[in-house]
Amino acid sequence: MSLACKAGCLHSKSPGSAQLPTRRSFFLAKGFRLKERAAPREARQTYLAAARRSSAHRTYCQSGGGTSVSAREQGVEQADAPPSESAAPPVLPQNGAVSAAVRDSWVGHLLDTWADINASPDTPELLQELHEECGAALQSARMPNTRVESFRFTDVSSIIKSQPQVPEAAEGAARGMLSSHMLREDHELRAVIVDGCLDQGLSNLSGLPDGVYIGSIRDAPEEVVAMRLGAQATTKGTPFTQVNGALAQDVVCIVLPPGAEVTQPLHLLHIASGREQSVSLNSPRLLIILGRDAHLQILEEFCPLDSNQRECYLTNATAEFELAEASSLQHGYVNLESIAAWHVKSTLVNQAARSHYALTEANLGGRISRHDVVISQMGPETETTMRNLQVCGERQVHDLHSSLRLDHPSGRAQQLHKCIVASSTGRGVFDGNVQVNQKAQQTDAAQLSRNLLLAAKGAVFARPNLQIIADDVSCTHGCTVSDLEEDQLFYFTTRGIGAEQARKILVYSFGKEITQGFRYPKLEARLEVAVNDLLSNAGAL
Amino acid sequence: MQLPARLQQVRVARTAQKRRLICQAGGKVMLEVSDLQAKVADTDKAILKGVNLTICEGESHAIMGQNGSGKSTLSRVLVGDPQYEVTGGSARFQGQDLFDLEPEERARLGLFLSFQSPIAIPGVSNIDFLRLAYNSRQKALGKPEVEPLQFYGHVMPKLDTLHIDPSWLDRSVNEGFSGGERKRNEVLQLAVLEADLAILDEIDSGLDIDALRDVATAVNGLKRGNTATLMVTHYKRLLNYIHPTHVHVMRAGQIILSGGIEVADVLENEGYEGITNLLKKEPALQTT
């Protein structure tokens, strides 16, 4: 059940809202910060139970009374949005039980298709709650279209017209991939997630320090996870984040107690299986909770099970990170999905005082990839670093929306975004928002977007933007768009290096400024191959 | 009135034909430029207006001239800079028509230009760049390409000569380098590539005294019987380290006077006015 939906119900005195417990009403009256403060679990469960009982509640949402708040929260402008029924092919509900109440036909199809698997008695209680919460939020949501500002340049209609099915990866099918998907030559700490579910058999999570938990939600420390799971997604996510919450079949939970440090990098290998005739959808979900002064390095890698890259699937991932005081998280993220796939990801981060979050990402795979990074600095002297690379080949759209909010003094933020558009049909989108609010004095923020257009008619939409309210800050931002420099190419040729080879080296070196941040030789080699494939397929060399 | 007397002793070549005869007495002709004319491709502004120059194996030539006289343009046209368009004349290098070859083919044939302001290439390390360049030349010469480890063995002695710290090799090409460091890096590339004809465009600018000596020592150390050097410079100090066999003066896109080190002496003492006065008095000395 989303806050938005609840708020809508509350204010409108509907029959459904009359059943809300009074304690809940008190919190809701305080608005959307409720989730940030993490409502006591009992209250939440009581409320959810009440909502489950209330058939009137669902009917009310369907009638549209509770939509406006939720739509605004999720960046969907109702006024502009055309009826989704016209954008998506009509989907007749199979059993009518769930989808009958849902505004968006694509969401209706998903909720129906996943109804059986979600109702399985094996589903842990925490996950059931997440399903219900997000399922309820989705009742009134609409999936975005190009009239929604944040999706203006990324047309997701092909995703919303698809009719995804539950993935069916054969057990152990991913075993053969492991040796070719290592980070380093030697033993590594690894979690293998196949179609969104942690595969214990393929993972290697031994030798962790005392008190550290890395594993499925099924065995996770319940009291810690219950407070945080879904807490950020309700206020910061997109409709895709809610879809993830409603369909996720597992959550990889990582909990580090105060002072803990995992020295080895953790490799989170996400493997997605496609289906022969239809589209499959996997919903990987990750929750990381770092205690005070805890330190962790992770690398999320997304790749297809089928190396032929022909199968079509949608990966819709969500990650929520909670960083306590003075903790640090080095987050590597590599999208090497199949060229026929769609890849949507939300990364939501809360950073307490003096914590450090560093993101290094490379987006290469998928015909459409969309990454929403939403970071809040929630204490002074907090540091955030983002280094993003997008390589857009033939008919590829890579979209990065990053949003960083600074509300406390002496925060630091660094962002370097680089985009290579190698084909005339490729497109890169970057919207980088940094908000320096009144109390964020002595902020030091820098943002730079550099874009390389290698093909005529290739396009990049870059919008680095800073909103500064504090008056004692040092903030810079910039954006460049260019082809390769003729002078550099000429320099290579005067040393006997052919023009074609020179172009290749220069393009790769442009991206290398980001990829060298991964510091894993085997991964870098994989990326180099992937970049070269993309560029040569696009004819950019 | 000593100067004209001294200058009369200068070996003067009045035509390319005559220069060739002199060359044949010495080494084989390496570069032969006849009546070369070139313009800036974008603006159609003519820069070179009939340059004649012949360089033989074993020789060191220096070209001096005022700013804008076409010295740097000549060196860039020879290596094939697309900013310039050749409008007339010819240039042969190692018996091949230079203008039939792409810039990389000219380089593989043994032509090297040390740039006046070398450009930085972020993200490409010096060692990778050097090895790529070296291997393209090896390939052109029909020799086997070298492996990274083997290549270190080839580069290390060159670093010692130039007093360059080995940590340079892992840095990006010219990124964050000072002007002087960039020039040193150019000479390092020359040393590694072992080019036949090295064109050094103002290699002395931006160098301190010690660096100039290092660079000059390295260039002198690279001289062999079958190589040649063409220096473009404003000052005689470089010529005190690298002794030229020929000194040319360029004005308005042409070489107007050729001689020995004495020509540089005239320039050092009297400036370009001295050359003008001299040519007025001795019009026969003018080469074109």
mmCIF file with all atom_site columns, C-alpha atoms in Angstrom, chain A residues 388-451:
data_model
loop_
_atom_site.group_PDB
_atom_site.id
_atom_site.type_symbol
_atom_site.label_atom_id
_atom_site.label_alt_id
_atom_site.label_comp_id
_atom_site.label_asym_id
_atom_site.label_entity_id
_atom_site.label_seq_id
_atom_site.pdbx_PDB_ins_code
_atom_site.Cartn_x
_atom_site.Cartn_y
_atom_site.Cartn_z
_atom_site.occupancy
_atom_site.B_iso_or_equiv
_atom_site.pdbx_formal_charge
_atom_site.auth_seq_id
_atom_site.auth_comp_id
_atom_site.auth_asym_id
_atom_site.auth_atom_id
_atom_site.pdbx_PDB_model_num
ATOM 1  C CA . ASN A 1 388 ? 28.527 7.160  -15.256 1.00 0.00 ? 388 ASN A CA 1
ATOM 2  C CA . LEU A 1 389 ? 29.204 5.864  -18.736 1.00 0.00 ? 389 LEU A CA 1
ATOM 3  C CA . GLN A 1 390 ? 26.672 5.179  -21.472 1.00 0.00 ? 390 GLN A CA 1
ATOM 4  C CA . VAL A 1 391 ? 27.543 3.645  -24.830 1.00 0.00 ? 391 VAL A CA 1
ATOM 5  C CA . CYS A 1 392 ? 24.683 3.804  -27.318 1.00 0.00 ? 392 CYS A CA 1
ATOM 6  C CA . GLY A 1 393 ? 24.962 1.538  -30.343 1.00 0.00 ? 393 GLY A CA 1
ATOM 7  C CA . GLU A 1 394 ? 22.427 0.794  -33.055 1.00 0.00 ? 394 GLU A CA 1
ATOM 8  C CA . ARG A 1 395 ? 18.811 1.461  -32.024 1.00 0.00 ? 395 ARG A CA 1
ATOM 9  C CA . GLN A 1 396 ? 19.784 1.781  -28.381 1.00 0.00 ? 396 GLN A CA 1
ATOM 10 C CA . VAL A 1 397 ? 18.530 4.306  -25.874 1.00 0.00 ? 397 VAL A CA 1
ATOM 11 C CA . HIS A 1 398 ? 20.365 4.745  -22.589 1.00 0.00 ? 398 HIS A CA 1
ATOM 12 C CA . ASP A 1 399 ? 18.754 7.053  -20.090 1.00 0.00 ? 399 ASP A CA 1
ATOM 13 C CA . LEU A 1 400 ? 20.262 8.154  -16.787 1.00 0.00 ? 400 LEU A CA 1
ATOM 14 C CA . HIS A 1 401 ? 18.268 10.275 -14.385 1.00 0.00 ? 401 HIS A CA 1
ATOM 15 C CA . SER A 1 402 ? 20.248 11.120 -11.295 1.00 0.00 ? 402 SER A CA 1
ATOM 16 C CA . SER A 1 403 ? 19.005 13.255 -8.467  1.00 0.00 ? 403 SER A CA 1
ATOM 17 C CA . LEU A 1 404 ? 21.068 14.272 -5.494  1.00 0.00 ? 404 LEU A CA 1
ATOM 18 C CA . ARG A 1 405 ? 19.656 16.268 -2.632  1.00 0.00 ? 405 ARG A CA 1
ATOM 19 C CA . LEU A 1 406 ? 21.898 18.048 -0.141  1.00 0.00 ? 406 LEU A CA 1
ATOM 20 C CA . ASP A 1 407 ? 20.278 19.361 3.018   1.00 0.00 ? 407 ASP A CA 1
ATOM 21 C CA . HIS A 1 408 ? 23.194 19.605 5.441   1.00 0.00 ? 408 HIS A CA 1
ATOM 22 C CA . PRO A 1 409 ? 26.407 21.634 5.720   1.00 0.00 ? 409 PRO A CA 1
ATOM 23 C CA . SER A 1 410 ? 29.773 20.699 4.201   1.00 0.00 ? 410 SER A CA 1
ATOM 24 C CA . GLY A 1 411 ? 28.499 18.078 1.800   1.00 0.00 ? 411 GLY A CA 1
ATOM 25 C CA . ARG A 1 412 ? 30.596 17.054 -1.177  1.00 0.00 ? 412 ARG A CA 1
ATOM 26 C CA . ALA A 1 413 ? 29.344 15.816 -4.520  1.00 0.00 ? 413 ALA A CA 1
ATOM 27 C CA . GLN A 1 414 ? 31.216 14.872 -7.666  1.00 0.00 ? 414 GLN A CA 1
ATOM 28 C CA . GLN A 1 415 ? 29.637 13.615 -10.838 1.00 0.00 ? 415 GLN A CA 1
ATOM 29 C CA . LEU A 1 416 ? 31.227 12.800 -14.164 1.00 0.00 ? 416 LEU A CA 1
ATOM 30 C CA . HIS A 1 417 ? 28.863 11.551 -16.840 1.00 0.00 ? 417 HIS A CA 1
ATOM 31 C CA . LYS A 1 418 ? 30.118 10.369 -20.199 1.00 0.00 ? 418 LYS A CA 1
ATOM 32 C CA . CYS A 1 419 ? 28.075 9.237  -23.145 1.00 0.00 ? 419 CYS A CA 1
ATOM 33 C CA . ILE A 1 420 ? 29.198 7.797  -26.472 1.00 0.00 ? 420 ILE A CA 1
ATOM 34 C CA . VAL A 1 421 ? 26.632 7.686  -29.257 1.00 0.00 ? 421 VAL A CA 1
ATOM 35 C CA . ALA A 1 422 ? 28.076 5.419  -31.916 1.00 0.00 ? 422 ALA A CA 1
ATOM 36 C CA . SER A 1 423 ? 25.159 5.086  -34.304 1.00 0.00 ? 423 SER A CA 1
ATOM 37 C CA . SER A 1 424 ? 22.763 7.403  -36.084 1.00 0.00 ? 424 SER A CA 1
ATOM 38 C CA . THR A 1 425 ? 19.936 5.445  -34.449 1.00 0.00 ? 425 THR A CA 1
ATOM 39 C CA . GLY A 1 426 ? 21.477 5.614  -30.968 1.00 0.00 ? 426 GLY A CA 1
ATOM 40 C CA . ARG A 1 427 ? 20.369 8.042  -28.318 1.00 0.00 ? 427 ARG A CA 1
ATOM 41 C CA . GLY A 1 428 ? 21.720 9.037  -24.940 1.00 0.00 ? 428 GLY A CA 1
ATOM 42 C CA . VAL A 1 429 ? 19.703 10.809 -22.267 1.00 0.00 ? 429 VAL A CA 1
ATOM 43 C CA . PHE A 1 430 ? 21.101 12.377 -19.125 1.00 0.00 ? 430 PHE A CA 1
ATOM 44 C CA . ASP A 1 431 ? 19.262 14.399 -16.552 1.00 0.00 ? 431 ASP A CA 1
ATOM 45 C CA . GLY A 1 432 ? 21.472 15.109 -13.570 1.00 0.00 ? 432 GLY A CA 1
ATOM 46 C CA . ASN A 1 433 ? 19.859 17.143 -10.839 1.00 0.00 ? 433 ASN A CA 1
ATOM 47 C CA . VAL A 1 434 ? 21.766 18.408 -7.807  1.00 0.00 ? 434 VAL A CA 1
ATOM 48 C CA . GLN A 1 435 ? 19.755 20.294 -5.207  1.00 0.00 ? 435 GLN A CA 1
ATOM 49 C CA . VAL A 1 436 ? 21.738 22.372 -2.758  1.00 0.00 ? 436 VAL A CA 1
ATOM 50 C CA . ASN A 1 437 ? 19.182 23.502 -0.220  1.00 0.00 ? 437 ASN A CA 1
ATOM 51 C CA . GLN A 1 438 ? 19.260 26.336 2.285   1.00 0.00 ? 438 GLN A CA 1
ATOM 52 C CA . LYS A 1 439 ? 21.015 24.454 5.062   1.00 0.00 ? 439 LYS A CA 1
ATOM 53 C CA . ALA A 1 440 ? 23.623 22.912 2.782   1.00 0.00 ? 440 ALA A CA 1
ATOM 54 C CA . GLN A 1 441 ? 26.205 25.659 3.291   1.00 0.00 ? 441 GLN A CA 1
ATOM 55 C CA . GLN A 1 442 ? 29.869 25.040 2.392   1.00 0.00 ? 442 GLN A CA 1
ATOM 56 C CA . THR A 1 443 ? 28.789 22.490 -0.152  1.00 0.00 ? 443 THR A CA 1
ATOM 57 C CA . ASP A 1 444 ? 31.368 21.556 -2.751  1.00 0.00 ? 444 ASP A CA 1
ATOM 58 C CA . ALA A 1 445 ? 29.593 20.145 -5.791  1.00 0.00 ? 445 ALA A CA 1
ATOM 59 C CA . ALA A 1 446 ? 30.862 19.551 -9.304  1.00 0.00 ? 446 ALA A CA 1
ATOM 60 C CA . GLN A 1 447 ? 29.043 18.007 -12.216 1.00 0.00 ? 447 GLN A CA 1
ATOM 61 C CA . LEU A 1 448 ? 30.311 17.460 -15.725 1.00 0.00 ? 448 LEU A CA 1
ATOM 62 C CA . SER A 1 449 ? 28.668 15.752 -18.670 1.00 0.00 ? 449 SER A CA 1
ATOM 63 C CA . ARG A 1 450 ? 30.831 14.904 -21.676 1.00 0.00 ? 450 ARG A CA 1
ATOM 64 C CA . ASN A 1 451 ? 29.226 13.480 -24.764 1.00 0.00 ? 451 ASN A CA 1
#
